[in-house]
Amino acid sequence: MTMQAFLHQLASGLASGSIYASLALALVMIFKATHHVNFAQGEIAMFSTYVAYTLIKAGVAYWLAFAITLVGSFLAGLAIERGIMRLLRNAPVLTAVVVFIGLLVVFNGTAGLVFGQTIQEFPSPFDPHAWYGTTYLSPHEVGALAVTLIVLGVVFAFFRFTRLGLAMRAAAESPESSRLVGIRVGWMLALGWGLAAVLGAVAGMMTAPIVFLEPNMMGGVILYAFAAALLGGIDNPWGAPIGGFIVGVLVNLGGAYVVGSHLQQALALAVILAVLVFRPSGLFGRTVVVRV
Amino acid sequence: MTALLELERVDAEYGATAVLRGVSLAVPDGGMVALLGANGAGKTTTLRAICQMSVRTRGAIRFAGGRIDGRATETIVRLGIGHVPEGRGTFHSLTVDENLRLGALRRTDRGIAGDRDRVCGYFPVLASRLRQQAGTLSGGEQQMLAISRALMARPRLLLLDEPSFGLAPVLVQEIFRILKVINRDEKMSILLVEQNARLALDLVEHVYLLETGRVVASGPPQQIAADASVRRAYLGQ
């Protein structure tokens, strides 16, 4: 094993980690607001990617298609919360889980029905010979890393510095107190769903050129995102991206040097198991003690 | 004097549990009214009924002349009601400053920064804690923060649910003194729920006494305090 190969694995681990990071943040956002883990997040992201693909095939310029897809995903996330999840506000956890799995199957099946099961090549907006390609990272990996970091930065700035972001954080922490300061909590949850769908769409569009576009493309990615979200602490939005990068590097290095590329997904499961057994609150999460 | 808030034969229930039966009361514009009673009498429920917080009501609740019963909590508070709830309703993971900004979230005028200075003038300890997580404040500081957060919205009516709960006596006296100032100087109407009857009687101009969900006595504090059964039950005399 050469140093160069090691650095290459490390760098591309960071690049794929950035994709897990945005999907993990989407999971954490919905978890913080509703205490549900959205198992359908990856499939919604896959569907968004198909929408982008259809637009690009129809001749829309890449970045315009990218922007339209983000807006469409936002509205779709909003609609899912208003139309479906709102009815489950007081439902038992298992009911929500079943609905999430239902959504997963519906999105997966619909994508297969509408767009077909054949594997498609999804274009990268980054020229494979661009100057920003390095020995260790292809231009697409550099570009995906940059796009993800920008999106994460915008999302964090939104939550940190805007009134709406503050209202959303408040609604996630205490719905009742939020209503007492005049916040429409239901709409804040819907906005959270919209934003999560946007993050998922970014992850999907950045993943597709690497894994190819097909209805099951996010199956592996969502698993890594779960591991990332749990590792960072499922209730900590700062932990999610860090967890994403750690999982990306761990899986890449482990796949290259320890277990082989076929068992990479098992590494994600090992991370999930290890976190749940040894540190359920994750690296940066808060331990919640419930008095009964 | 016209009533800013008026409850007319209000029943309230949580699910199948009836808590209030035919409660009628009024808070005059600019007035300060106390709602007294033992644990479980329905004091908190009365405040929750006004803001329609997960409680079903029958009967008319009017604020500033309009019916508010049956409307959403967030719509009611936007009309100008500041509710300092039982347990203070602090956003623990947010900073003191963010808690205060949440109070003024619905406002778009330029007076917000000035109002923050004003409430920090009432409670100077908050000024030194603006960047601190609200969950790390002491109970008394959290109570001050809860009142301040409600004030930041510039409400016409302030509902206070046991502001003395769990606080040291000196602190309680200080908070009650400030409430008096707010009521007098800002013409803010106040409906105060208290278990500490003695303190409340010194402060307000009208008292309602609640027992198992009904108003059993009402009148000026002197009259209520003179009532022998009240003295026995609430003042320990």
Short mmCIF file of C-alpha atoms in Angstrom, two decimals:
data_model
loop_
_atom_site.label_atom_id
_atom_site.label_comp_id
_atom_site.label_asym_id
_atom_site.label_seq_id
_atom_site.Cartn_x
_atom_site.Cartn_y
_atom_site.Cartn_z
CA MET A 1 0.00 0.00 0.00
CA THR A 2 1.41 3.30 -1.08
CA MET A 3 0.96 6.57 0.68
CA GLN A 4 -0.57 8.00 -2.45
CA ALA A 5 -3.24 5.30 -2.63
CA PHE A 6 -4.02 5.85 1.03
CA LEU A 7 -4.43 9.59 0.54
CA HIS A 8 -6.60 8.92 -2.46
CA GLN A 9 -8.92 6.70 -0.41
CA LEU A 10 -8.96 9.26 2.38
CA ALA A 11 -9.86 12.12 0.04
CA SER A 12 -12.58 10.28 -1.82
CA GLY A 13 -13.93 9.16 1.55
CA LEU A 14 -14.32 12.83 2.45
CA ALA A 15 -16.03 13.49 -0.88
CA SER A 16 -18.61 10.73 -0.44
CA GLY A 17 -18.82 11.67 3.22
CA SER A 18 -20.08 15.10 2.21
CA ILE A 19 -23.00 13.44 0.45
CA TYR A 20 -23.81 11.35 3.53
CA ALA A 21 -23.50 14.55 5.54
CA SER A 22 -26.31 16.35 3.74
CA LEU A 23 -28.62 13.35 3.83
CA ALA A 24 -27.78 12.80 7.51
CA LEU A 25 -28.63 16.43 8.23
CA ALA A 26 -31.98 15.92 6.49
CA LEU A 27 -32.68 12.95 8.78
CA VAL A 28 -31.63 14.91 11.87
CA MET A 29 -33.79 17.91 10.95
CA ILE A 30 -36.92 15.82 10.73
CA PHE A 31 -35.98 13.84 13.83
CA LYS A 32 -35.50 17.01 15.89
CA ALA A 33 -38.85 18.39 14.87
CA THR A 34 -40.97 15.24 15.02
CA HIS A 35 -38.90 12.54 16.77
CA HIS A 36 -39.36 10.31 13.75
CA VAL A 37 -36.64 8.90 11.52
CA ASN A 38 -37.71 9.37 7.93
CA PHE A 39 -36.89 6.05 6.30
CA ALA A 40 -38.17 7.38 2.97
CA GLN A 41 -35.64 10.25 2.84
CA GLY A 42 -33.34 8.43 0.41
CA GLU A 43 -36.16 7.43 -1.95
CA ILE A 44 -37.49 10.99 -2.02
CA ALA A 45 -33.96 12.11 -2.92
CA MET A 46 -33.80 9.48 -5.66
CA PHE A 47 -37.10 10.70 -7.07
CA SER A 48 -35.81 14.30 -7.05
CA THR A 49 -32.77 13.11 -8.99
CA TYR A 50 -35.01 11.55 -11.63
CA VAL A 51 -36.85 14.84 -11.97
CA ALA A 52 -33.51 16.59 -12.56
CA TYR A 53 -32.55 13.88 -15.05
CA THR A 54 -35.80 14.33 -16.97
CA LEU A 55 -35.27 18.09 -17.12
CA ILE A 56 -31.67 17.75 -18.32
CA LYS A 57 -32.75 15.18 -20.95
CA ALA A 58 -35.36 17.67 -22.14
CA GLY A 59 -32.58 20.15 -22.81
CA VAL A 60 -32.67 22.31 -19.67
CA ALA A 61 -29.21 23.58 -18.67
CA TYR A 62 -27.72 21.63 -15.75
CA TRP A 63 -27.73 24.35 -13.08
CA LEU A 64 -31.20 25.53 -14.06
CA ALA A 65 -32.44 21.93 -13.78
CA PHE A 66 -30.61 21.74 -10.42
CA ALA A 67 -32.41 24.86 -9.16
CA ILE A 68 -35.83 23.76 -10.45
CA THR A 69 -35.32 20.37 -8.79
CA LEU A 70 -34.50 22.01 -5.44
CA VAL A 71 -37.65 24.16 -5.60
CA GLY A 72 -39.77 21.18 -6.67
CA SER A 73 -38.32 18.99 -3.90
CA PHE A 74 -39.01 21.71 -1.35
CA LEU A 75 -42.66 21.91 -2.42
CA ALA A 76 -42.96 18.12 -2.47
CA GLY A 77 -41.53 17.86 1.06
CA LEU A 78 -43.96 20.55 2.20
CA ALA A 79 -46.85 18.70 0.57
CA ILE A 80 -45.94 15.36 2.15
CA GLU A 81 -45.95 16.92 5.62
CA ARG A 82 -49.19 18.85 5.08
CA GLY A 83 -50.96 16.04 3.30
CA ILE A 84 -49.78 12.92 5.13
CA MET A 85 -47.54 13.44 8.14
CA ARG A 86 -49.82 16.07 9.69
CA LEU A 87 -52.51 13.42 10.10
CA LEU A 88 -50.04 11.34 12.14
CA ARG A 89 -49.08 14.10 14.58
CA ASN A 90 -50.41 12.16 17.56
CA ALA A 91 -50.10 8.67 16.16
CA PRO A 92 -47.98 5.99 17.88
CA VAL A 93 -44.37 5.62 16.70
CA LEU A 94 -45.01 2.36 14.87
CA THR A 95 -47.77 3.93 12.81
CA ALA A 96 -45.31 6.58 11.64
CA VAL A 97 -42.70 3.93 10.86
CA VAL A 98 -45.19 2.02 8.73
CA VAL A 99 -46.12 5.21 6.87
CA PHE A 100 -42.44 5.98 6.24
CA ILE A 101 -41.88 2.49 4.85
CA GLY A 102 -45.01 2.91 2.77
CA LEU A 103 -43.65 6.19 1.37
CA LEU A 104 -40.37 4.44 0.62
CA VAL A 105 -42.11 1.71 -1.35
CA VAL A 106 -44.39 4.16 -3.15
CA PHE A 107 -41.52 6.41 -4.27
CA ASN A 108 -39.38 3.45 -5.28
CA GLY A 109 -42.19 1.78 -7.20
CA THR A 110 -43.39 4.97 -8.85
CA ALA A 111 -39.87 5.79 -10.01
CA GLY A 112 -39.55 2.34 -11.57
CA LEU A 113 -42.96 2.69 -13.21
CA VAL A 114 -42.44 6.21 -14.55
CA PHE A 115 -38.73 6.29 -15.30
CA GLY A 116 -38.00 2.59 -15.83
CA GLN A 117 -35.67 0.20 -14.02
CA THR A 118 -32.78 0.57 -16.45
CA ILE A 119 -29.61 2.15 -15.19
CA GLN A 120 -29.10 5.66 -16.56
CA GLU A 121 -25.99 7.75 -16.70
CA PHE A 122 -26.52 10.98 -14.79
CA PRO A 123 -24.37 13.89 -15.95
CA SER A 124 -21.95 15.68 -13.68
CA PRO A 125 -21.84 19.45 -14.04
CA PHE A 126 -18.11 19.30 -13.45
CA ASP A 127 -15.89 18.79 -16.51
CA PRO A 128 -13.76 15.64 -15.98
CA HIS A 129 -10.70 17.56 -17.18
CA ALA A 130 -11.28 20.71 -15.14
CA TRP A 131 -8.32 22.39 -13.47
CA TYR A 132 -9.64 21.71 -9.96
CA GLY A 133 -9.23 17.96 -10.36
CA THR A 134 -6.30 16.76 -8.22
CA THR A 135 -4.23 13.63 -7.93
CA TYR A 136 -6.49 12.49 -5.14
CA LEU A 137 -9.91 13.76 -6.19
CA SER A 138 -11.70 13.84 -9.52
CA PRO A 139 -13.30 17.15 -10.52
CA HIS A 140 -16.73 15.70 -9.75
CA GLU A 141 -15.64 14.76 -6.23
CA VAL A 142 -14.19 18.24 -5.68
CA GLY A 143 -17.34 19.80 -7.09
CA ALA A 144 -19.67 17.61 -5.02
CA LEU A 145 -17.69 18.43 -1.90
CA ALA A 146 -17.89 22.16 -2.67
CA VAL A 147 -21.62 22.09 -3.50
CA THR A 148 -22.40 20.15 -0.34
CA LEU A 149 -20.33 22.43 1.87
CA ILE A 150 -22.02 25.50 0.37
CA VAL A 151 -25.48 24.00 0.88
CA LEU A 152 -24.68 22.99 4.47
CA GLY A 153 -23.30 26.49 5.09
CA VAL A 154 -26.44 28.12 3.75
CA VAL A 155 -28.69 25.85 5.82
CA PHE A 156 -26.75 26.55 9.02
CA ALA A 157 -26.70 30.29 8.33
CA PHE A 158 -30.44 30.17 7.73
CA PHE A 159 -31.08 28.50 11.10
CA ARG A 160 -28.59 30.67 12.92
CA PHE A 161 -29.27 34.14 11.55
CA THR A 162 -32.82 34.42 10.26
CA ARG A 163 -36.08 34.93 12.14
CA LEU A 164 -37.69 32.05 10.31
CA GLY A 165 -34.75 29.80 11.19
CA LEU A 166 -35.07 30.82 14.84
CA ALA A 167 -38.80 30.11 14.73
CA MET A 168 -38.14 26.66 13.26
CA ARG A 169 -35.61 25.85 15.97
CA ALA A 170 -38.07 27.02 18.60
CA ALA A 171 -40.89 24.94 17.11
CA ALA A 172 -38.66 21.86 17.13
CA GLU A 173 -37.70 22.38 20.75
CA SER A 174 -41.08 23.21 22.26
CA PRO A 175 -44.24 23.28 20.15
CA GLU A 176 -46.42 24.54 22.99
CA SER A 177 -44.16 27.45 23.98
CA SER A 178 -43.77 28.28 20.30
CA ARG A 179 -47.51 28.65 19.86
CA LEU A 180 -47.49 31.02 22.84
CA VAL A 181 -45.16 33.36 20.97
CA GLY A 182 -47.37 33.17 17.88
CA ILE A 183 -45.42 30.64 15.81
CA ARG A 184 -47.51 28.49 13.46
CA VAL A 185 -45.86 25.23 14.50
CA GLY A 186 -47.51 23.07 11.83
CA TRP A 187 -46.05 25.21 9.07
CA MET A 188 -42.61 25.13 10.68
CA LEU A 189 -42.69 21.32 10.55
CA ALA A 190 -43.76 21.47 6.91
CA LEU A 191 -40.88 23.87 6.14
CA GLY A 192 -38.52 21.43 7.86
CA TRP A 193 -39.77 18.66 5.58
CA GLY A 194 -39.27 20.93 2.59
CA LEU A 195 -35.71 21.77 3.59
CA ALA A 196 -34.93 18.11 4.28
CA ALA A 197 -36.16 17.23 0.80
CA VAL A 198 -33.88 19.95 -0.64
CA LEU A 199 -30.86 18.50 1.19
CA GLY A 200 -31.82 15.04 -0.07
CA ALA A 201 -32.10 16.30 -3.64
CA VAL A 202 -28.60 17.79 -3.45
CA ALA A 203 -27.27 14.50 -2.12
CA GLY A 204 -29.07 12.58 -4.87
CA MET A 205 -27.83 14.76 -7.71
CA MET A 206 -24.27 14.62 -6.41
CA THR A 207 -24.42 10.84 -5.88
CA ALA A 208 -25.99 9.89 -9.20
CA PRO A 209 -22.93 10.52 -11.42
CA ILE A 210 -20.96 8.16 -9.15
CA VAL A 211 -23.41 5.31 -8.60
CA PHE A 212 -25.57 5.73 -11.76
CA LEU A 213 -29.23 6.58 -11.72
CA GLU A 214 -31.72 3.83 -10.93
CA PRO A 215 -34.60 3.46 -8.47
CA ASN A 216 -32.43 1.72 -5.85
CA MET A 217 -29.47 4.08 -6.09
CA MET A 218 -29.96 5.61 -2.61
CA GLY A 219 -30.29 2.29 -0.80
CA GLY A 220 -26.63 2.25 0.17
CA VAL A 221 -26.34 6.00 0.65
CA ILE A 222 -29.26 6.20 3.10
CA LEU A 223 -27.66 3.43 5.15
CA TYR A 224 -24.44 5.47 5.42
CA ALA A 225 -26.52 8.54 6.22
CA PHE A 226 -28.26 6.68 9.07
CA ALA A 227 -24.89 5.64 10.41
CA ALA A 228 -23.66 9.24 10.08
CA ALA A 229 -26.70 10.72 11.81
CA LEU A 230 -26.45 8.24 14.68
CA LEU A 231 -22.71 8.69 15.01
CA GLY A 232 -23.03 12.48 15.14
CA GLY A 233 -25.95 12.27 17.54
CA ILE A 234 -29.42 11.99 16.05
CA ASP A 235 -30.57 15.18 17.77
CA ASN A 236 -27.53 17.27 16.93
CA PRO A 237 -27.53 19.09 13.57
CA TRP A 238 -23.83 19.96 13.96
CA GLY A 239 -22.99 16.32 14.57
CA ALA A 240 -24.65 15.05 11.39
CA PRO A 241 -22.16 16.48 8.87
CA ILE A 242 -19.21 15.49 11.05
CA GLY A 243 -20.68 12.00 11.31
CA GLY A 244 -21.07 12.02 7.52
CA PHE A 245 -17.40 12.76 6.93
CA ILE A 246 -16.27 10.20 9.51
CA VAL A 247 -18.47 7.49 8.00
CA GLY A 248 -17.32 8.40 4.48
CA VAL A 249 -13.65 8.04 5.40
CA LEU A 250 -14.19 4.98 7.58
CA VAL A 251 -16.15 3.10 4.94
CA ASN A 252 -13.71 3.99 2.19
CA LEU A 253 -10.58 3.05 4.12
CA GLY A 254 -12.22 -0.03 5.62
CA GLY A 255 -13.41 -1.11 2.19
CA ALA A 256 -9.99 -0.61 0.65
CA TYR A 257 -7.81 -2.14 3.33
CA VAL A 258 -9.85 -4.25 5.73
CA VAL A 259 -13.09 -5.84 4.61
CA GLY A 260 -13.07 -5.28 0.84
CA SER A 261 -15.49 -3.23 -1.20
CA HIS A 262 -18.28 -5.82 -1.09
CA LEU A 263 -18.64 -5.51 2.66
CA GLN A 264 -18.56 -1.71 2.82
CA GLN A 265 -22.25 -1.54 3.70
CA ALA A 266 -21.67 -3.97 6.53
CA LEU A 267 -19.26 -1.41 7.95
CA ALA A 268 -22.12 1.10 8.11
CA LEU A 269 -24.20 -1.45 10.00
CA ALA A 270 -21.25 -2.07 12.32
CA VAL A 271 -21.08 1.68 13.03
CA ILE A 272 -24.83 1.78 13.75
CA LEU A 273 -24.56 -1.22 16.05
CA ALA A 274 -21.50 0.15 17.84
CA VAL A 275 -23.15 3.52 18.43
CA LEU A 276 -26.36 1.95 19.71
CA VAL A 277 -24.49 -0.37 22.06
CA PHE A 278 -21.71 1.85 23.37
CA ARG A 279 -22.90 5.41 22.96
CA PRO A 280 -26.58 5.70 21.99
CA SER A 281 -26.48 9.50 22.10
CA GLY A 282 -23.73 9.57 19.46
CA LEU A 283 -20.48 11.50 19.62
CA PHE A 284 -22.10 14.90 20.04
CA GLY A 285 -25.66 14.11 21.07
CA ARG A 286 -27.37 14.81 24.34
CA THR A 287 -28.37 11.92 26.56
CA VAL A 288 -32.06 12.18 27.19
CA VAL A 289 -33.17 10.81 30.51
CA VAL A 290 -36.86 10.16 30.82
CA ARG A 291 -38.30 9.95 34.29
CA VAL A 292 -41.13 7.46 34.57
CA MET B 1 -64.40 50.47 32.93
CA THR B 2 -64.67 48.22 29.88
CA ALA B 3 -63.43 44.67 30.08
CA LEU B 4 -60.42 43.75 27.96
CA LEU B 5 -60.89 40.07 28.68
CA GLU B 6 -64.17 38.46 29.53
CA LEU B 7 -65.12 34.87 30.25
CA GLU B 8 -68.83 34.13 30.27
CA ARG B 9 -69.98 30.83 31.78
CA VAL B 10 -66.98 28.95 30.45
CA ASP B 11 -66.74 25.17 30.82
CA ALA B 12 -63.43 23.54 30.05
CA GLU B 13 -62.36 19.93 29.75
CA TYR B 14 -59.31 17.87 28.88
CA GLY B 15 -60.63 14.89 26.96
CA ALA B 16 -63.38 13.48 29.15
CA THR B 17 -62.26 15.25 32.32
CA ALA B 18 -64.29 18.37 33.05
CA VAL B 19 -62.23 20.96 34.94
CA LEU B 20 -64.07 24.29 34.76
CA ARG B 21 -67.78 24.71 35.22
CA GLY B 22 -69.43 27.98 34.31
CA VAL B 23 -66.52 30.28 35.07
CA SER B 24 -67.25 33.94 34.46
CA LEU B 25 -64.65 36.61 35.03
CA ALA B 26 -63.44 39.88 33.58
CA VAL B 27 -60.15 41.76 33.43
CA PRO B 28 -60.68 45.50 32.92
CA ASP B 29 -58.49 47.35 30.45
CA GLY B 30 -55.39 48.40 32.37
CA GLY B 31 -56.47 46.40 35.39
CA MET B 32 -54.70 43.86 37.54
CA VAL B 33 -56.72 40.86 38.60
CA ALA B 34 -55.80 37.77 40.58
CA LEU B 35 -57.21 34.29 40.29
CA LEU B 36 -56.69 32.44 43.55
CA GLY B 37 -57.42 28.94 44.63
CA ALA B 38 -55.97 25.70 45.91
CA ASN B 39 -54.07 23.15 43.87
CA GLY B 40 -56.35 21.59 41.28
CA ALA B 41 -58.99 24.30 41.52
CA GLY B 42 -58.63 25.05 37.81
CA LYS B 43 -56.46 28.17 37.83
CA THR B 44 -53.99 26.95 35.21
CA THR B 45 -56.85 25.51 33.17
CA THR B 46 -58.52 28.92 33.13
CA LEU B 47 -55.40 30.46 31.59
CA ARG B 48 -55.08 27.56 29.16
CA ALA B 49 -58.73 27.95 28.21
CA ILE B 50 -58.15 31.62 27.37
CA CYS B 51 -55.34 30.66 24.97
CA GLN B 52 -57.12 27.49 23.84
CA MET B 53 -54.14 25.33 24.74
CA SER B 54 -55.17 21.68 24.25
CA VAL B 55 -58.37 22.18 26.21
CA ARG B 56 -61.94 22.15 24.92
CA THR B 57 -64.19 24.98 26.05
CA ARG B 58 -67.84 25.96 25.93
CA GLY B 59 -69.12 29.44 26.64
CA ALA B 60 -67.88 32.78 25.39
CA ILE B 61 -64.34 34.08 25.78
CA ARG B 62 -63.95 37.64 24.52
CA PHE B 63 -60.78 39.66 24.12
CA ALA B 64 -60.87 43.32 23.11
CA GLY B 65 -64.50 42.87 22.09
CA GLY B 66 -64.06 39.83 19.81
CA ARG B 67 -64.72 36.14 20.46
CA ILE B 68 -61.49 34.15 20.74
CA ASP B 69 -62.78 30.76 21.88
CA GLY B 70 -62.30 28.07 19.26
CA ARG B 71 -59.44 29.90 17.56
CA ALA B 72 -55.85 28.64 17.32
CA THR B 73 -53.47 29.45 20.19
CA GLU B 74 -51.02 31.24 17.90
CA THR B 75 -53.83 33.38 16.48
CA ILE B 76 -55.05 34.34 19.96
CA VAL B 77 -51.63 35.40 21.26
CA ARG B 78 -51.08 37.47 18.12
CA LEU B 79 -54.11 39.56 19.12
CA GLY B 80 -52.10 40.82 22.09
CA ILE B 81 -52.08 38.24 24.85
CA GLY B 82 -48.78 37.36 26.50
CA HIS B 83 -48.96 34.05 28.36
CA VAL B 84 -46.27 33.13 30.88
CA PRO B 85 -47.17 29.47 31.32
CA GLU B 86 -46.83 27.07 34.19
CA GLY B 87 -43.25 25.76 34.04
CA ARG B 88 -42.18 29.01 32.33
CA GLY B 89 -42.03 27.67 28.77
CA THR B 90 -38.35 28.49 28.36
CA PHE B 91 -36.57 27.34 25.19
CA HIS B 92 -33.72 25.66 27.05
CA SER B 93 -31.32 25.02 24.18
CA LEU B 94 -31.63 28.58 22.85
CA THR B 95 -29.78 31.55 24.27
CA VAL B 96 -31.40 34.15 26.49
CA ASP B 97 -31.20 36.62 23.62
CA GLU B 98 -32.88 34.17 21.24
CA ASN B 99 -35.64 33.58 23.78
CA LEU B 100 -36.24 37.32 23.92
CA ARG B 101 -36.17 37.64 20.14
CA LEU B 102 -38.76 34.86 19.92
CA GLY B 103 -41.01 36.98 22.11
CA ALA B 104 -40.84 39.76 19.52
CA LEU B 105 -41.02 37.39 16.54
CA ARG B 106 -44.36 38.68 15.31
CA ARG B 107 -43.27 42.32 15.39
CA THR B 108 -41.73 44.11 12.46
CA ASP B 109 -41.32 47.58 13.96
CA ARG B 110 -38.01 49.12 14.90
CA GLY B 111 -38.59 49.17 18.64
CA ILE B 112 -37.42 45.62 19.32
CA ALA B 113 -33.84 46.42 20.36
CA GLY B 114 -35.17 49.21 22.58
CA ASP B 115 -37.64 46.82 24.18
CA ARG B 116 -34.87 44.36 24.91
CA ASP B 117 -33.01 47.08 26.75
CA ARG B 118 -36.22 47.99 28.54
CA VAL B 119 -36.89 44.45 29.84
CA CYS B 120 -33.21 44.09 30.72
CA GLY B 121 -33.72 47.27 32.72
CA TYR B 122 -36.45 45.53 34.72
CA PHE B 123 -34.31 42.41 35.13
CA PRO B 124 -30.65 43.48 34.93
CA VAL B 125 -29.42 39.93 35.49
CA LEU B 126 -30.68 38.99 32.01
CA ALA B 127 -28.51 41.64 30.37
CA SER B 128 -25.40 39.86 31.59
CA ARG B 129 -26.68 36.49 30.42
CA LEU B 130 -27.80 37.25 26.86
CA ARG B 131 -25.38 34.81 25.21
CA GLN B 132 -25.97 32.04 27.73
CA GLN B 133 -28.16 29.01 27.07
CA ALA B 134 -31.49 29.61 28.77
CA GLY B 135 -31.48 26.11 30.24
CA THR B 136 -28.48 27.02 32.39
CA LEU B 137 -30.33 29.84 34.18
CA SER B 138 -31.57 29.46 37.73
CA GLY B 139 -35.29 29.07 38.36
CA GLY B 140 -35.69 32.73 39.28
CA GLU B 141 -33.78 33.89 36.24
CA GLN B 142 -35.91 31.66 34.03
CA GLN B 143 -39.03 33.21 35.52
CA MET B 144 -37.68 36.67 34.73
CA LEU B 145 -36.85 35.50 31.23
CA ALA B 146 -40.36 34.09 30.75
CA ILE B 147 -41.95 37.38 31.82
CA SER B 148 -39.51 39.32 29.65
CA ARG B 149 -40.22 37.12 26.65
CA ALA B 150 -43.93 37.82 27.03
CA LEU B 151 -43.25 41.57 27.40
CA MET B 152 -41.20 41.59 24.19
CA ALA B 153 -44.41 41.03 22.23
CA ARG B 154 -45.89 44.23 23.76
CA PRO B 155 -49.11 42.46 24.67
CA ARG B 156 -52.19 44.30 25.95
CA LEU B 157 -52.85 41.54 28.45
CA LEU B 158 -50.36 39.49 30.43
CA LEU B 159 -51.39 36.08 31.79
CA LEU B 160 -49.08 34.90 34.56
CA ASP B 161 -49.23 31.36 35.89
CA GLU B 162 -47.75 31.28 39.41
CA PRO B 163 -44.71 33.50 38.88
CA SER B 164 -43.74 32.87 42.51
CA PHE B 165 -43.48 29.10 42.09
CA GLY B 166 -40.26 27.69 43.50
CA LEU B 167 -38.61 31.06 44.04
CA ALA B 168 -36.95 32.56 47.09
CA PRO B 169 -39.21 35.06 48.92
CA VAL B 170 -37.01 38.09 48.18
CA LEU B 171 -37.06 37.27 44.51
CA VAL B 172 -40.83 36.86 44.55
CA GLN B 173 -41.23 40.30 46.12
CA GLU B 174 -38.94 41.79 43.49
CA ILE B 175 -40.87 40.19 40.63
CA PHE B 176 -44.20 41.32 42.06
CA ARG B 177 -42.88 44.86 42.47
CA ILE B 178 -41.88 44.90 38.81
CA LEU B 179 -45.27 43.53 37.75
CA LYS B 180 -46.88 46.44 39.56
CA VAL B 181 -44.61 48.88 37.70
CA ILE B 182 -45.39 47.26 34.36
CA ASN B 183 -49.11 47.42 35.07
CA ARG B 184 -48.93 51.08 36.15
CA ASP B 185 -46.39 52.52 33.72
CA GLU B 186 -47.17 50.53 30.59
CA LYS B 187 -50.93 50.28 31.19
CA MET B 188 -50.61 46.55 30.62
CA SER B 189 -53.52 44.53 31.96
CA ILE B 190 -52.54 41.55 34.08
CA LEU B 191 -54.35 38.37 35.07
CA LEU B 192 -52.32 36.71 37.78
CA VAL B 193 -52.75 33.13 38.95
CA GLU B 194 -51.28 32.55 42.39
CA GLN B 195 -51.17 30.10 45.23
CA ASN B 196 -49.47 32.65 47.40
CA ALA B 197 -52.72 34.44 48.24
CA ARG B 198 -51.25 36.93 50.71
CA LEU B 199 -48.85 38.40 48.15
CA ALA B 200 -51.45 38.56 45.42
CA LEU B 201 -54.01 40.28 47.65
CA ASP B 202 -51.56 43.15 48.25
CA LEU B 203 -51.02 43.64 44.56
CA VAL B 204 -54.28 43.50 42.65
CA GLU B 205 -57.52 45.46 42.53
CA HIS B 206 -59.86 42.53 42.03
CA VAL B 207 -59.81 38.89 43.08
CA TYR B 208 -61.61 35.79 41.89
CA LEU B 209 -61.56 32.73 44.08
CA LEU B 210 -61.74 29.39 42.34
CA GLU B 211 -62.78 26.13 43.98
CA THR B 212 -63.07 22.82 42.11
CA GLY B 213 -63.64 24.54 38.80
CA ARG B 214 -66.14 27.20 39.93
CA VAL B 215 -65.81 30.84 40.95
CA VAL B 216 -66.93 30.81 44.58
CA ALA B 217 -66.14 34.42 45.50
CA SER B 218 -65.10 37.59 43.80
CA GLY B 219 -64.48 41.15 44.86
CA PRO B 220 -61.87 43.68 45.89
CA PRO B 221 -58.96 42.14 47.84
CA GLN B 222 -59.98 43.74 51.17
CA GLN B 223 -63.38 42.11 50.98
CA ILE B 224 -61.97 38.72 50.00
CA ALA B 225 -59.33 38.89 52.71
CA ALA B 226 -61.99 39.68 55.28
CA ASP B 227 -63.97 36.58 54.48
CA ALA B 228 -63.53 34.14 57.33
CA SER B 229 -63.47 31.00 55.21
CA VAL B 230 -60.90 32.53 52.88
CA ARG B 231 -58.72 33.46 55.81
CA ARG B 232 -58.88 29.92 57.06
CA ALA B 233 -58.32 28.20 53.75
CA TYR B 234 -55.74 30.42 52.08
CA LEU B 235 -54.14 32.73 54.59
CA GLY B 236 -53.67 30.25 57.41
CA GLN B 237 -55.44 32.41 59.97
#
